């Protein structure tokens, strides 16, 4: 057996691919691309169909990352899952507080920040409101003492205290796991420092978002153009044509949903950068198509910009900003000196001009 072909259905193909990798040719096919004629469909018929396509070289192999890149991508996806679980727990705490007529979120920007957690811990320890307010570490939050008293209309009962404390304990455990993954990702990204610096130069991209994007893209040289990269990850609209009419719909959502999610987060951050060219692009599209379309369009634009920068190994610079790629030779020249009339006439003659003396009275 020289080749093995299989469908990339779920995660069933991963253990088979891991065992056979390196010993023979393994072709992983997208099920969407090898659909058989509808009718009698069994596992045996599908296997024969796959074998026939593989023998005739009719399967376009799916893009499989090297082992090191697969490990990096699995870590970023695991971190994404933990972050979403942490967000669900935060929302649950908000609901538990709201059911007890406690509206801290209307007074404190982030109840899981330093001051917010101080107030929340005080409520869980059944301390008085005045004692909690007097011991708040932030003087800015202390100024809203009256609003804090109004937002806390009731005390927490024993069952609500248990539920909130359980959620906080789970959040602490999840945060420890996230910190462990972050430390591991920082060690693994040491081999991609140049690409990481390029990604971090784009407005809206931070370390974790840059790491996630690079892990999901893998080897960006596999794509011939930024349009192909955007199409591979489904950030392009559906296009249908009938006669001379061309219709575009919503994005295709093909490829990695994890990259689309992080690119939308990056687009939201970039749209808030005051004075940025990316923000102006977002505002221009939003005025015509709405906020949702503008965010997706900005996400696609950032992805295409990142592709160009990575291919050329250049840092992002704001378009229109003054930049100098090499020293100006004029700065190295001596200061100009004044020439006499005879010297200027000699320069003109050496340049091929004819100099004649004209009587000014004759000209008048």
Coordinates of C-alpha atoms in Angstrom, one line a residue:
X1 CA 0.0 0.0 0.0
X2 CA 1.6 3.2 -1.1
X3 CA -1.2 5.7 -0.3
X4 CA -4.1 6.0 2.1
X5 CA -7.1 8.3 1.5
X6 CA -9.7 9.2 4.1
X7 CA -12.3 11.9 4.8
X8 CA -11.6 14.6 7.3
X9 CA -14.7 14.0 9.3
X10 CA -14.6 15.4 12.8
X11 CA -11.5 14.1 14.7
X12 CA -11.7 10.5 13.5
X13 CA -8.9 11.0 11.0
X14 CA -6.4 12.4 13.5
X15 CA -5.2 9.1 15.2
X16 CA -5.0 7.3 11.8
X17 CA -3.0 10.2 10.3
X18 CA -0.7 10.3 13.3
X19 CA 0.1 6.6 13.0
X20 CA 0.7 6.6 9.2
X21 CA 2.4 10.0 9.0
X22 CA 5.9 9.7 7.6
X23 CA 5.6 6.0 6.5
X24 CA 3.4 6.5 3.4
X25 CA 1.4 9.0 1.5
X26 CA -1.7 10.0 3.4
X27 CA -4.4 12.0 1.6
X28 CA -7.0 13.7 3.8
X29 CA -10.0 14.8 1.7
X30 CA -12.6 17.4 2.4
X31 CA -16.0 15.5 2.4
X32 CA -17.6 18.5 0.7
X33 CA -15.2 18.0 -2.3
X34 CA -15.7 14.3 -2.8
X35 CA -19.5 13.8 -2.5
X36 CA -20.7 10.7 -4.3
X37 CA -23.9 10.4 -6.4
X38 CA -26.9 10.2 -4.1
X39 CA -28.4 6.8 -3.7
X40 CA -27.1 3.7 -2.0
X41 CA -24.6 4.9 0.5
X42 CA -22.6 2.5 2.9
X43 CA -19.2 2.6 4.4
X44 CA -18.0 0.0 1.9
X45 CA -19.2 2.0 -1.1
X46 CA -17.6 5.1 0.3
X47 CA -14.3 3.3 0.8
X48 CA -14.4 2.1 -2.8
X49 CA -15.2 5.6 -4.0
X50 CA -12.4 7.1 -2.1
X51 CA -10.0 4.4 -3.4
X52 CA -11.0 5.1 -7.0
X53 CA -10.6 8.9 -6.6
X54 CA -7.2 8.4 -5.0
X55 CA -6.0 6.0 -7.8
X56 CA -7.0 8.5 -10.4
X57 CA -5.5 11.5 -8.5
X58 CA -8.8 13.3 -8.3
X59 CA -8.6 14.3 -4.6
X60 CA -7.4 17.7 -3.7
X61 CA -5.6 17.0 -0.4
X62 CA -6.6 19.0 2.6
X63 CA -4.0 21.3 4.2
X64 CA -2.4 19.4 7.1
X65 CA 0.0 21.3 9.4
X66 CA 3.3 19.8 10.6
X67 CA 3.3 18.2 14.1
X68 CA 4.8 21.3 15.8
X69 CA 2.2 23.6 14.3
X70 CA -0.6 21.3 15.2
X71 CA 0.5 21.3 18.9
X72 CA 0.6 25.1 18.8
X73 CA -2.8 25.3 17.3
X74 CA -4.3 22.9 19.8
X75 CA -3.0 25.0 22.7
X76 CA -4.5 28.2 21.3
X77 CA -7.8 26.5 20.7
X78 CA -7.8 25.0 24.2
X79 CA -7.1 28.5 25.6
X80 CA -10.0 29.9 23.5
X81 CA -12.3 27.3 25.0
X82 CA -11.2 28.2 28.6
X83 CA -11.8 31.9 28.0
X84 CA -15.3 31.2 26.7
X85 CA -16.0 29.1 29.8
X86 CA -14.7 31.9 32.0
X87 CA -17.0 34.3 30.2
X88 CA -20.0 32.1 30.9
X89 CA -19.1 32.0 34.6
X90 CA -18.9 35.8 34.7
X91 CA -22.3 36.1 33.0
X92 CA -23.7 33.6 35.5
X93 CA -22.4 35.8 38.4
X94 CA -24.0 38.8 36.8
X95 CA -27.3 36.9 36.6
X96 CA -27.1 35.8 40.3
X97 CA -26.4 39.4 41.4
X98 CA -29.3 40.7 39.3
X99 CA -31.7 38.2 40.8
X100 CA -30.8 39.6 44.2
X101 CA -31.4 43.2 43.2
X102 CA -27.7 44.0 43.2
X103 CA -26.7 46.1 40.1
X104 CA -23.0 46.6 40.6
X105 CA -22.4 46.7 36.9
X106 CA -24.3 50.0 36.6
X107 CA -21.8 51.6 39.0
X108 CA -18.5 49.7 38.6
X109 CA -17.1 49.4 35.0
X110 CA -15.8 45.8 35.7
X111 CA -17.0 44.0 38.8
X112 CA -14.2 41.5 38.3
X113 CA -11.6 44.3 38.6
X114 CA -9.8 45.3 41.8
X115 CA -12.5 47.5 43.2
X116 CA -15.4 45.3 41.9
X117 CA -13.9 42.2 43.4
X118 CA -13.4 44.1 46.7
X119 CA -17.1 44.9 46.8
X120 CA -18.2 41.5 45.8
X121 CA -16.0 39.8 48.4
X122 CA -17.4 42.1 51.0
X123 CA -20.9 41.1 50.1
X124 CA -20.0 37.4 50.2
X125 CA -18.5 37.9 53.7
X126 CA -21.7 39.6 54.9
X127 CA -20.0 42.9 55.7
X128 CA -21.9 46.1 56.0
X129 CA -22.2 48.5 53.0
X130 CA -20.5 51.3 54.8
X131 CA -17.6 49.1 55.8
X132 CA -17.2 47.9 52.2
X133 CA -17.2 51.4 50.8
X134 CA -14.8 52.8 53.3
X135 CA -12.2 50.1 52.5
X136 CA -12.5 50.4 48.7
X137 CA -8.9 50.9 47.4
X138 CA -9.8 53.2 44.5
X139 CA -10.6 56.8 45.4
X140 CA -12.4 57.3 42.1
X141 CA -14.9 54.5 43.0
X142 CA -15.3 55.9 46.5
X143 CA -16.8 59.1 45.0
X144 CA -19.8 57.0 43.8
X145 CA -20.6 55.8 47.3
X146 CA -24.2 57.0 47.1
X147 CA -24.7 55.1 43.8
X148 CA -23.1 52.0 45.2
X149 CA -25.6 52.1 48.1
X150 CA -28.5 52.5 45.7
X151 CA -27.3 49.6 43.5
X152 CA -27.2 47.2 46.5
X153 CA -30.8 46.9 47.6
X154 CA -30.7 43.5 49.2
X155 CA -28.2 41.1 50.9
X156 CA -27.3 37.7 49.5
X157 CA -28.8 34.6 51.0
X158 CA -26.8 31.5 51.7
X159 CA -27.7 29.7 48.5
X160 CA -26.7 32.7 46.3
X161 CA -23.5 33.1 48.3
X162 CA -22.7 29.4 47.6
X163 CA -23.4 29.7 43.9
X164 CA -21.3 32.9 43.4
X165 CA -18.4 31.5 45.5
X166 CA -18.5 28.3 43.4
X167 CA -18.3 30.3 40.2
X168 CA -15.4 32.4 41.5
X169 CA -13.5 29.3 42.5
X170 CA -14.0 27.8 39.1
X171 CA -12.9 31.0 37.5
X172 CA -9.7 30.9 39.6
X173 CA -9.0 27.4 38.5
X174 CA -9.6 28.3 34.9
X175 CA -7.4 31.3 35.2
X176 CA -4.6 29.1 36.5
X177 CA -4.9 26.9 33.4
X178 CA -4.9 29.9 31.1
X179 CA -1.8 31.2 32.7
X180 CA -0.1 27.8 32.3
X181 CA -1.1 27.7 28.6
X182 CA 0.1 31.3 28.1
X183 CA 3.6 30.5 29.5
X184 CA 3.8 27.4 27.2
X185 CA 2.8 29.5 24.2
X186 CA 5.4 32.1 24.9
X187 CA 8.1 29.4 24.9
X188 CA 6.8 27.9 21.7
X189 CA 6.6 31.3 19.9
X190 CA 10.3 31.9 20.4
X191 CA 10.9 30.2 17.0
X192 CA 8.6 32.7 15.3
X193 CA 9.8 36.0 16.8
X194 CA 10.0 37.8 13.4
X195 CA 6.5 36.9 12.4
X196 CA 5.2 37.7 15.8
X197 CA 6.8 41.2 15.8
X198 CA 5.2 41.9 12.4
X199 CA 1.8 40.9 13.6
X200 CA 2.1 43.0 16.8
X201 CA 2.8 46.1 14.7
X202 CA -0.8 46.1 13.3
X203 CA -3.3 48.1 15.4
X204 CA -5.6 45.9 17.4
X205 CA -3.4 42.9 17.6
X206 CA -1.8 41.9 20.9
X207 CA 0.3 38.9 21.9
X208 CA -2.4 36.3 22.3
X209 CA -4.4 37.4 19.2
X210 CA -1.1 37.4 17.2
X211 CA -0.2 33.9 18.5
X212 CA -3.7 32.6 17.6
X213 CA -3.7 34.1 14.1
X214 CA -0.2 32.7 13.3
X215 CA -1.1 29.3 14.7
X216 CA -4.3 29.1 12.6
X217 CA -2.7 30.3 9.4
X218 CA 0.4 28.1 9.7
X219 CA 2.7 28.4 6.7
X220 CA 1.4 31.6 5.0
X221 CA 3.6 30.8 1.9
X222 CA 1.1 28.1 1.0
X223 CA -1.2 30.9 -0.2
X224 CA -0.5 32.6 -3.5
X225 CA -2.5 35.8 -2.7
X226 CA -4.2 37.5 0.2
X227 CA -7.6 36.9 -1.5
X228 CA -6.9 33.1 -1.5
X229 CA -6.0 33.3 2.3
X230 CA -9.3 35.2 3.0
X231 CA -11.3 32.7 0.9
X232 CA -9.6 29.7 2.7
X233 CA -10.8 31.0 6.0
X234 CA -14.3 32.0 4.8
X235 CA -14.1 35.8 5.2
X236 CA -15.4 36.4 1.7
X237 CA -19.1 36.7 0.6
X238 CA -21.0 34.1 -1.3
X239 CA -21.2 35.0 -5.0
X240 CA -24.0 33.9 -7.3
X241 CA -24.5 34.9 -10.9
X242 CA -27.6 34.6 -13.0
X243 CA -27.4 35.9 -16.6
X244 CA -25.8 39.4 -16.2
X245 CA -26.7 39.9 -12.6
X246 CA -24.2 39.3 -9.9
X247 CA -25.4 38.8 -6.3
X248 CA -23.2 38.7 -3.2
X249 CA -24.5 37.3 0.1
X250 CA -23.1 36.7 3.6
X251 CA -19.6 35.3 4.2
X252 CA -19.0 31.7 3.3
X253 CA -17.7 30.7 6.8
X254 CA -15.5 28.0 5.3
X255 CA -12.3 27.1 7.1
X256 CA -11.3 27.7 10.7
X257 CA -14.0 29.3 12.8
X258 CA -11.3 30.1 15.4
X259 CA -9.5 32.4 13.0
X260 CA -12.7 34.2 12.1
X261 CA -13.5 34.7 15.8
X262 CA -10.2 36.1 16.7
X263 CA -10.1 38.4 13.6
X264 CA -13.5 39.9 14.5
X265 CA -12.1 40.6 18.0
X266 CA -9.0 42.2 16.5
X267 CA -11.3 44.3 14.2
X268 CA -13.3 45.5 17.1
X269 CA -10.1 46.7 18.8
X270 CA -8.7 48.3 15.6
X271 CA -11.9 50.2 15.0
X272 CA -11.4 52.0 18.3
X273 CA -7.9 53.3 17.5
X274 CA -8.3 57.0 17.2
X275 CA -6.7 58.5 14.1
X276 CA -6.0 55.1 12.5
X277 CA -6.5 54.4 8.8
X278 CA -8.3 51.2 9.8
X279 CA -10.8 53.1 12.0
X280 CA -11.5 55.5 9.1
X281 CA -12.1 52.5 6.8
X282 CA -14.5 51.0 9.4
X283 CA -16.5 54.2 9.8
X284 CA -16.7 54.6 6.0
X285 CA -18.2 51.1 5.5
X286 CA -20.4 51.4 8.6
X287 CA -22.1 54.5 7.2
X288 CA -23.1 52.5 4.1
X289 CA -23.6 48.9 5.2
X290 CA -23.9 48.9 9.0
X291 CA -21.7 47.9 11.9
X292 CA -21.7 44.1 11.5
X293 CA -20.7 44.2 7.8
X294 CA -18.1 46.9 8.6
X295 CA -16.5 44.8 11.3
X296 CA -16.2 41.7 9.0
X297 CA -14.9 43.9 6.2
X298 CA -12.2 45.3 8.5
X299 CA -11.3 41.8 9.7
X300 CA -10.7 40.7 6.1
X301 CA -8.7 43.9 5.4
X302 CA -6.4 43.3 8.4
X303 CA -5.9 39.7 7.4
X304 CA -4.9 40.7 3.9
X305 CA -2.5 43.4 5.3
X306 CA -1.0 40.8 7.6
X307 CA -0.4 38.5 4.6
X308 CA 1.5 41.2 2.7
X309 CA 3.6 42.1 5.7
X310 CA 4.5 38.5 6.4
X311 CA 5.4 37.8 2.8
X312 CA 7.6 40.9 2.5
X313 CA 8.9 40.7 6.2
X314 CA 7.9 44.3 6.8
X315 CA 6.5 46.1 9.8
X316 CA 3.1 47.8 9.6
X317 CA 3.3 51.6 9.1
X318 CA 0.3 53.9 9.0
X319 CA -0.4 54.9 5.4
X320 CA 0.5 58.6 4.9
X321 CA 2.9 58.8 7.8
X322 CA 6.3 60.3 7.1
X323 CA 8.8 57.6 6.8
X324 CA 12.4 57.3 5.5
X325 CA 13.8 54.0 4.4
X326 CA 17.3 55.2 3.7
X327 CA 19.3 58.3 4.7
X328 CA 18.8 61.4 2.5
X329 CA 21.9 62.1 0.5
X330 CA 21.2 65.9 0.5
X331 CA 21.9 65.9 4.3
X332 CA 25.4 64.7 3.6
X333 CA 26.2 67.5 1.0
X334 CA 28.0 70.7 2.1
X335 CA 25.9 73.8 2.4
X336 CA 25.4 75.7 -1.0
X337 CA 27.6 78.7 -1.7
X338 CA 26.9 81.8 -3.7
X339 CA 28.1 82.0 -7.3
X340 CA 29.2 85.2 -9.2
X341 CA 27.7 86.2 -12.5
X342 CA 30.7 85.0 -14.5
X343 CA 30.6 81.6 -12.7
X344 CA 26.9 81.2 -13.5
X345 CA 27.5 82.2 -17.2
X346 CA 30.3 79.6 -17.3
X347 CA 28.0 76.9 -15.9
X348 CA 25.3 77.7 -18.5
X349 CA 27.8 77.5 -21.4
X350 CA 29.2 74.2 -20.2
X351 CA 25.6 72.9 -20.1
X352 CA 25.2 73.7 -23.8
X353 CA 23.4 77.1 -23.6
X354 CA 24.4 80.2 -25.7
X355 CA 24.7 83.3 -23.6
X356 CA 24.4 86.7 -25.3
X357 CA 24.5 90.2 -23.9
X358 CA 21.3 92.2 -24.6
X359 CA 21.0 96.0 -24.3
X360 CA 18.1 96.6 -21.9
X361 CA 17.3 100.0 -23.6
X362 CA 16.9 98.3 -26.9
X363 CA 14.5 95.8 -25.3
X364 CA 12.4 98.6 -23.9

